[in-house]
Amino acid sequence: MKDHQPKHKPVLLKEVIDLLAPEQGESLLDVTAGYGGHSLAILDKTHVPKTSYFVDRDDNATEELKQLVKLKGATIINSDFASATKSLHEKGMKFDLILADLGVSSPHLDNASRGFSFQKDGPLDMRMDASKGITAADIVNTSSEEALTKIIKVYGEEKHAKKIAQAIMQNTPVSTTTELANIIAKCFPFRGKIHPATKTFQALRIAVNDELTQLRYTLPLWIQMLKSSGRIAIISFHSLEDKIVKDIFLEHGGNRYDADIKILTKKPITPGDNELVFNPRARSAKLRVAVKK
Ligand SMILES: C[S@@+](CC[C@H](N)C(=O)[O-])C[C@H]1O[C@@H](n2cnc3c(N)ncnc32)[C@H](O)[C@@H]1O
């Protein structure tokens, strides 16, 4: 067992703790536990690993969590959160606190072999769970031009999706992150502030990990699984995710007599300059929190 040496800086940590307001003895479900940054800070307040559940689909993360002294006695589940939540829900489990800090961890971006980053040369993979499922290379090399355009347009919100898909089709098979980034960069002779491959990489990552379906399917279950007065916090990193959270929170918590949650964040909370200085990766984070009635 080792002390915590964070590989990932938890974003909006103070804001999550302030709004979730964990209290001694409360149970916790962290569905994207990663390297434990948020979980450990919450456990410092609740002090009950026994009623705490930590889920991550990346076994590098869950193996690290198992080594953390403070998590001894907690339940650590290596699974995608849709499957893990379904099975906890079927067992009738309820929680005081639920946290989802969506997206990728720093090790995903920093480790070239995971294939998430166009700034590092690696296999075009992008699976959070590297043990199964299709890779980003499978998608670019086997999709039709029409299907690839749709993925890049819808999941990347990329207005040049067709042009990019055509360029990719002319250069298949593509097997590395650098090859893909260069194919896309060549489509755009004028360099803007962001790399022209940014949105396409986001799109492929969302498709590979089925990110939006996971969230859309599971968020209503998390709301059901909150105990009365329980709190739920969701941190998202792109507008497609944030829209799902906003809409589902409103469906359950609008100004209706039968609303089952009260939304605590009228607008999403975003990181301040003081956080961005030491953690620029937090820049697109948006936090929404609600409390069960
Ligand atoms: C932003 S990181 C979480 C970091 C964590 N809060 C911390 O402080 O260390 C997101 C984590 O969620 C995991 N993840 C993303 N989507 C998931 C899903 N659908 N099911 C399970 N884990 C998921 C990723 O593997 C990653 O480790």
Short mmCIF file of C-alpha atoms and ligand atoms in Angstrom, two decimals:
data_model
loop_
_atom_site.label_atom_id
_atom_site.label_comp_id
_atom_site.label_asym_id
_atom_site.label_seq_id
_atom_site.Cartn_x
_atom_site.Cartn_y
_atom_site.Cartn_z
CA MET A 1 0.00 0.00 0.00
CA LYS A 2 1.35 3.44 -0.81
CA ASP A 3 0.62 7.08 -0.06
CA HIS A 4 -1.03 9.07 -2.76
CA GLN A 5 1.24 10.47 -5.46
CA PRO A 6 -1.15 12.07 -7.89
CA LYS A 7 -0.69 11.31 -11.60
CA HIS A 8 -3.72 13.43 -12.34
CA LYS A 9 -4.59 16.79 -10.79
CA PRO A 10 -8.24 16.78 -9.73
CA VAL A 11 -10.10 19.73 -11.28
CA LEU A 12 -12.39 22.11 -9.42
CA LEU A 13 -11.55 20.22 -6.23
CA LYS A 14 -12.47 22.99 -3.79
CA GLU A 15 -15.73 23.67 -5.63
CA VAL A 16 -16.64 19.95 -5.68
CA ILE A 17 -16.03 19.67 -1.93
CA ASP A 18 -17.89 22.92 -1.16
CA LEU A 19 -20.98 21.92 -3.16
CA LEU A 20 -21.08 18.19 -2.47
CA ALA A 21 -20.51 19.08 1.18
CA PRO A 22 -19.56 15.53 2.26
CA GLU A 23 -20.28 14.74 5.89
CA GLN A 24 -18.93 12.18 8.30
CA GLY A 25 -20.46 8.74 7.64
CA GLU A 26 -21.87 9.48 4.16
CA SER A 27 -21.68 6.87 1.40
CA LEU A 28 -19.99 7.67 -1.92
CA LEU A 29 -20.14 6.45 -5.51
CA ASP A 30 -17.32 7.89 -7.64
CA VAL A 31 -17.97 6.57 -11.14
CA THR A 32 -14.80 7.96 -12.73
CA ALA A 33 -12.42 7.55 -9.83
CA GLY A 34 -9.22 7.82 -11.93
CA TYR A 35 -6.25 8.26 -9.66
CA GLY A 36 -8.32 9.13 -6.59
CA GLY A 37 -7.81 12.89 -6.38
CA HIS A 38 -11.44 13.75 -5.68
CA SER A 39 -12.18 10.49 -3.85
CA LEU A 40 -9.45 10.98 -1.29
CA ALA A 41 -10.55 14.54 -0.52
CA ILE A 42 -14.15 13.33 -0.08
CA LEU A 43 -13.05 10.40 2.09
CA ASP A 44 -11.16 12.88 4.29
CA LYS A 45 -14.61 14.23 5.19
CA THR A 46 -16.74 11.06 5.20
CA HIS A 47 -14.21 8.69 6.82
CA VAL A 48 -16.09 5.58 5.62
CA PRO A 49 -14.28 3.62 2.90
CA LYS A 50 -16.60 0.65 3.61
CA THR A 51 -19.61 2.39 2.04
CA SER A 52 -17.57 3.94 -0.78
CA TYR A 53 -17.53 2.60 -4.35
CA PHE A 54 -14.96 3.57 -6.95
CA VAL A 55 -15.42 2.79 -10.63
CA ASP A 56 -13.05 3.25 -13.58
CA ARG A 57 -12.90 1.44 -16.90
CA ASP A 58 -9.12 1.84 -17.11
CA ASP A 59 -7.39 -0.91 -15.15
CA ASN A 60 -4.22 1.20 -14.71
CA ALA A 61 -6.39 3.54 -12.64
CA THR A 62 -8.19 0.83 -10.62
CA GLU A 63 -4.90 -0.98 -9.91
CA GLU A 64 -3.48 2.30 -8.53
CA LEU A 65 -6.61 2.88 -6.44
CA LYS A 66 -6.19 -0.56 -4.86
CA GLN A 67 -2.78 0.55 -3.61
CA LEU A 68 -4.06 3.62 -1.78
CA VAL A 69 -3.96 3.25 1.98
CA LYS A 70 -6.99 5.48 2.54
CA LEU A 71 -9.16 3.37 0.20
CA LYS A 72 -8.60 0.17 2.17
CA GLY A 73 -11.99 -1.48 2.69
CA ALA A 74 -13.64 0.38 -0.21
CA THR A 75 -15.10 -1.39 -3.26
CA ILE A 76 -13.09 -0.76 -6.43
CA ILE A 77 -14.72 -1.77 -9.70
CA ASN A 78 -12.93 -2.01 -13.04
CA SER A 79 -15.78 -1.44 -15.49
CA ASP A 80 -17.46 1.16 -17.63
CA PHE A 81 -19.81 3.16 -15.44
CA ALA A 82 -22.97 2.24 -17.36
CA SER A 83 -22.51 -1.48 -16.58
CA ALA A 84 -21.28 -0.87 -13.01
CA THR A 85 -24.18 1.48 -12.23
CA LYS A 86 -26.74 -0.92 -13.70
CA SER A 87 -25.52 -3.72 -11.48
CA LEU A 88 -25.40 -1.54 -8.31
CA HIS A 89 -28.89 -0.24 -9.15
CA GLU A 90 -30.21 -3.80 -9.56
CA LYS A 91 -28.89 -4.55 -6.08
CA GLY A 92 -30.93 -1.61 -4.77
CA MET A 93 -27.89 0.42 -3.68
CA LYS A 94 -28.35 4.09 -2.75
CA PHE A 95 -25.73 6.76 -2.06
CA ASP A 96 -25.41 10.09 -0.26
CA LEU A 97 -22.81 11.36 -2.73
CA ILE A 98 -22.27 10.63 -6.41
CA LEU A 99 -19.44 12.10 -8.47
CA ALA A 100 -18.67 11.81 -12.19
CA ASP A 101 -15.54 13.63 -13.40
CA LEU A 102 -15.89 12.73 -17.06
CA GLY A 103 -13.35 12.32 -19.83
CA VAL A 104 -9.74 11.28 -19.81
CA SER A 105 -7.04 11.37 -17.15
CA SER A 106 -3.60 12.93 -17.50
CA PRO A 107 -1.91 9.51 -17.94
CA HIS A 108 -4.16 8.91 -20.97
CA LEU A 109 -2.81 12.09 -22.59
CA ASP A 110 0.77 11.79 -21.34
CA ASN A 111 1.37 8.17 -22.32
CA ALA A 112 2.00 8.03 -26.08
CA SER A 113 1.12 4.33 -26.24
CA ARG A 114 -2.54 5.09 -25.36
CA GLY A 115 -2.92 7.05 -28.60
CA PHE A 116 -5.09 9.90 -27.28
CA SER A 117 -2.82 12.84 -28.05
CA PHE A 118 -1.86 14.26 -31.43
CA GLN A 119 1.15 15.82 -29.70
CA LYS A 120 2.68 12.40 -28.99
CA ASP A 121 3.47 9.78 -31.58
CA GLY A 122 1.73 6.52 -30.76
CA PRO A 123 -0.68 3.90 -32.08
CA LEU A 124 -4.08 5.38 -32.98
CA ASP A 125 -5.87 3.67 -30.09
CA MET A 126 -7.84 5.97 -27.69
CA ARG A 127 -9.55 3.19 -25.71
CA MET A 128 -9.91 4.06 -22.03
CA ASP A 129 -10.27 0.33 -21.42
CA ALA A 130 -7.35 -0.95 -23.45
CA SER A 131 -8.46 -4.59 -23.05
CA LYS A 132 -11.43 -4.51 -25.40
CA GLY A 133 -13.41 -2.71 -28.07
CA ILE A 134 -12.58 -0.98 -31.32
CA THR A 135 -9.69 1.49 -31.62
CA ALA A 136 -9.63 4.87 -33.35
CA ALA A 137 -7.55 3.23 -36.11
CA ASP A 138 -10.33 0.67 -36.63
CA ILE A 139 -12.81 3.53 -37.07
CA VAL A 140 -10.77 5.59 -39.53
CA ASN A 141 -9.67 2.55 -41.55
CA THR A 142 -13.02 0.76 -41.84
CA SER A 143 -15.70 3.49 -41.89
CA SER A 144 -17.25 4.80 -45.07
CA GLU A 145 -16.52 8.43 -45.93
CA GLU A 146 -20.09 9.28 -45.04
CA ALA A 147 -19.92 7.60 -41.63
CA LEU A 148 -16.55 9.18 -40.83
CA THR A 149 -17.84 12.63 -41.84
CA LYS A 150 -20.79 12.16 -39.50
CA ILE A 151 -18.59 11.12 -36.55
CA ILE A 152 -16.26 14.10 -37.04
CA LYS A 153 -19.14 16.52 -37.57
CA VAL A 154 -21.37 15.40 -34.71
CA TYR A 155 -18.86 14.40 -32.03
CA GLY A 156 -16.19 16.94 -33.01
CA GLU A 157 -18.58 19.77 -33.90
CA GLU A 158 -16.16 20.24 -36.80
CA LYS A 159 -17.47 22.27 -39.71
CA HIS A 160 -14.80 20.95 -42.08
CA ALA A 161 -15.72 17.33 -41.34
CA LYS A 162 -16.25 16.32 -44.98
CA LYS A 163 -12.92 17.72 -46.14
CA ILE A 164 -11.12 15.97 -43.28
CA ALA A 165 -12.90 12.64 -43.88
CA GLN A 166 -12.01 12.80 -47.58
CA ALA A 167 -8.34 13.44 -46.78
CA ILE A 168 -8.31 10.52 -44.33
CA MET A 169 -9.94 8.19 -46.88
CA GLN A 170 -7.24 9.06 -49.41
CA ASN A 171 -4.54 8.10 -46.91
CA THR A 172 -5.81 4.92 -45.29
CA PRO A 173 -4.60 2.81 -43.64
CA VAL A 174 -3.67 5.26 -40.89
CA SER A 175 -2.03 3.67 -37.91
CA THR A 176 -0.49 6.40 -35.72
CA THR A 177 -1.58 9.62 -34.03
CA THR A 178 1.10 11.62 -35.87
CA GLU A 179 0.05 10.27 -39.28
CA LEU A 180 -3.54 11.31 -38.62
CA ALA A 181 -2.59 14.73 -37.23
CA ASN A 182 -0.40 15.41 -40.30
CA ILE A 183 -3.11 14.33 -42.77
CA ILE A 184 -5.52 16.78 -41.12
CA ALA A 185 -2.96 19.59 -40.79
CA LYS A 186 -2.27 19.39 -44.54
CA CYS A 187 -5.94 20.23 -45.23
CA PHE A 188 -5.48 23.62 -43.54
CA PRO A 189 -2.54 25.67 -44.81
CA PHE A 190 -3.39 28.60 -42.49
CA ARG A 191 -2.55 27.85 -38.87
CA GLY A 192 -4.96 29.11 -36.24
CA LYS A 193 -4.59 29.07 -32.48
CA ILE A 194 -5.63 25.45 -32.03
CA HIS A 195 -4.23 22.45 -33.90
CA PRO A 196 -6.56 21.58 -36.81
CA ALA A 197 -6.76 17.96 -35.59
CA THR A 198 -8.13 18.90 -32.14
CA LYS A 199 -11.81 18.41 -32.96
CA THR A 200 -11.27 15.24 -34.99
CA PHE A 201 -9.33 13.67 -32.12
CA GLN A 202 -12.15 14.60 -29.73
CA ALA A 203 -14.69 13.07 -32.11
CA LEU A 204 -12.82 9.78 -32.44
CA ARG A 205 -12.30 9.53 -28.67
CA ILE A 206 -16.01 10.03 -28.04
CA ALA A 207 -16.89 7.40 -30.66
CA VAL A 208 -14.32 4.83 -29.47
CA ASN A 209 -15.48 5.05 -25.85
CA ASP A 210 -19.16 5.57 -26.62
CA GLU A 211 -18.98 8.48 -24.19
CA LEU A 212 -22.27 10.22 -24.86
CA THR A 213 -24.41 7.06 -24.72
CA GLN A 214 -22.72 6.04 -21.46
CA LEU A 215 -23.62 9.40 -19.90
CA ARG A 216 -27.13 9.73 -21.36
CA TYR A 217 -28.08 6.23 -20.21
CA THR A 218 -26.54 6.40 -16.75
CA LEU A 219 -27.20 9.92 -15.42
CA PRO A 220 -30.93 9.23 -14.81
CA LEU A 221 -29.96 6.07 -12.86
CA TRP A 222 -27.53 8.04 -10.68
CA ILE A 223 -30.33 10.47 -9.84
CA GLN A 224 -32.58 7.53 -8.89
CA MET A 225 -29.80 6.06 -6.76
CA LEU A 226 -29.32 9.17 -4.63
CA LYS A 227 -30.69 8.99 -1.10
CA SER A 228 -32.99 11.79 0.01
CA SER A 229 -30.83 14.94 0.47
CA GLY A 230 -28.01 13.17 -1.42
CA ARG A 231 -25.85 15.28 -3.75
CA ILE A 232 -24.59 14.60 -7.27
CA ALA A 233 -21.73 16.46 -9.00
CA ILE A 234 -20.83 16.08 -12.66
CA ILE A 235 -17.76 17.62 -14.28
CA SER A 236 -17.81 17.67 -18.08
CA PHE A 237 -15.15 18.75 -20.55
CA HIS A 238 -16.96 19.49 -23.80
CA SER A 239 -20.23 21.09 -24.79
CA LEU A 240 -21.88 17.84 -25.95
CA GLU A 241 -21.45 16.30 -22.49
CA ASP A 242 -22.43 19.47 -20.68
CA LYS A 243 -25.62 19.73 -22.73
CA ILE A 244 -26.62 16.18 -21.71
CA VAL A 245 -26.03 17.01 -18.02
CA LYS A 246 -27.89 20.32 -18.28
CA ASP A 247 -30.89 18.76 -20.07
CA ILE A 248 -31.20 15.72 -17.78
CA PHE A 249 -30.83 17.89 -14.66
CA LEU A 250 -33.60 20.15 -16.02
CA GLU A 251 -35.84 17.17 -16.84
CA HIS A 252 -35.53 15.99 -13.23
CA GLY A 253 -35.23 19.34 -11.53
CA GLY A 254 -37.03 22.03 -13.44
CA ASN A 255 -39.66 24.26 -11.88
CA ARG A 256 -42.20 21.44 -11.60
CA TYR A 257 -44.21 20.16 -8.64
CA ASP A 258 -42.85 16.65 -9.24
CA ALA A 259 -39.17 17.58 -9.65
CA ASP A 260 -36.99 15.06 -7.84
CA ILE A 261 -33.81 17.13 -7.62
CA LYS A 262 -32.96 20.75 -6.88
CA ILE A 263 -30.23 22.15 -9.12
CA LEU A 264 -27.57 23.93 -7.03
CA THR A 265 -25.65 25.42 -9.97
CA LYS A 266 -27.85 27.70 -12.10
CA LYS A 267 -24.86 28.13 -14.40
CA PRO A 268 -22.03 25.61 -14.56
CA ILE A 269 -19.01 26.39 -12.40
CA THR A 270 -15.73 26.80 -14.28
CA PRO A 271 -12.13 26.96 -13.02
CA GLY A 272 -10.68 30.32 -12.03
CA ASP A 273 -7.37 31.73 -13.24
CA ASN A 274 -5.68 30.58 -10.04
CA GLU A 275 -6.47 26.94 -10.94
CA LEU A 276 -5.66 27.30 -14.64
CA VAL A 277 -2.19 28.61 -13.85
CA PHE A 278 -1.17 25.31 -12.30
CA ASN A 279 -3.54 23.05 -14.25
CA PRO A 280 -4.21 24.29 -17.81
CA ARG A 281 -5.93 20.95 -18.58
CA ALA A 282 -8.84 22.12 -16.42
CA ARG A 283 -9.65 24.90 -18.90
CA SER A 284 -12.82 23.43 -20.42
CA ALA A 285 -14.20 21.89 -17.18
CA LYS A 286 -17.80 22.63 -16.21
CA LEU A 287 -19.28 21.53 -12.90
CA ARG A 288 -23.01 21.03 -12.30
CA VAL A 289 -24.38 19.91 -8.93
CA ALA A 290 -27.85 18.91 -7.73
CA VAL A 291 -29.43 17.69 -4.50
CA LYS A 292 -32.12 15.00 -4.27
CA LYS A 293 -35.40 16.11 -2.71
C1 LIG B 1 -10.96 13.06 -15.50
S1 LIG B 1 -10.48 11.46 -15.04
C2 LIG B 1 -10.97 11.34 -13.34
C3 LIG B 1 -9.92 11.79 -12.41
C4 LIG B 1 -10.27 11.63 -10.95
N1 LIG B 1 -11.42 12.39 -10.57
C5 LIG B 1 -9.07 12.04 -10.12
O1 LIG B 1 -9.15 13.04 -9.41
O2 LIG B 1 -8.06 11.34 -10.20
C6 LIG B 1 -11.71 10.48 -15.79
C7 LIG B 1 -11.57 9.01 -15.52
O3 LIG B 1 -12.82 8.42 -15.82
C8 LIG B 1 -12.63 7.23 -16.52
N2 LIG B 1 -13.82 7.09 -17.36
C9 LIG B 1 -14.25 7.92 -18.32
N3 LIG B 1 -15.42 7.46 -18.84
C10 LIG B 1 -15.73 6.34 -18.16
C11 LIG B 1 -16.81 5.42 -18.23
N4 LIG B 1 -17.80 5.56 -19.11
N5 LIG B 1 -16.83 4.40 -17.35
C12 LIG B 1 -15.83 4.25 -16.43
N6 LIG B 1 -14.76 5.05 -16.36
C13 LIG B 1 -14.71 6.10 -17.20
C14 LIG B 1 -11.34 7.40 -17.29
O4 LIG B 1 -10.72 6.15 -17.51
C15 LIG B 1 -10.53 8.29 -16.35
O5 LIG B 1 -9.71 7.54 -15.52
#
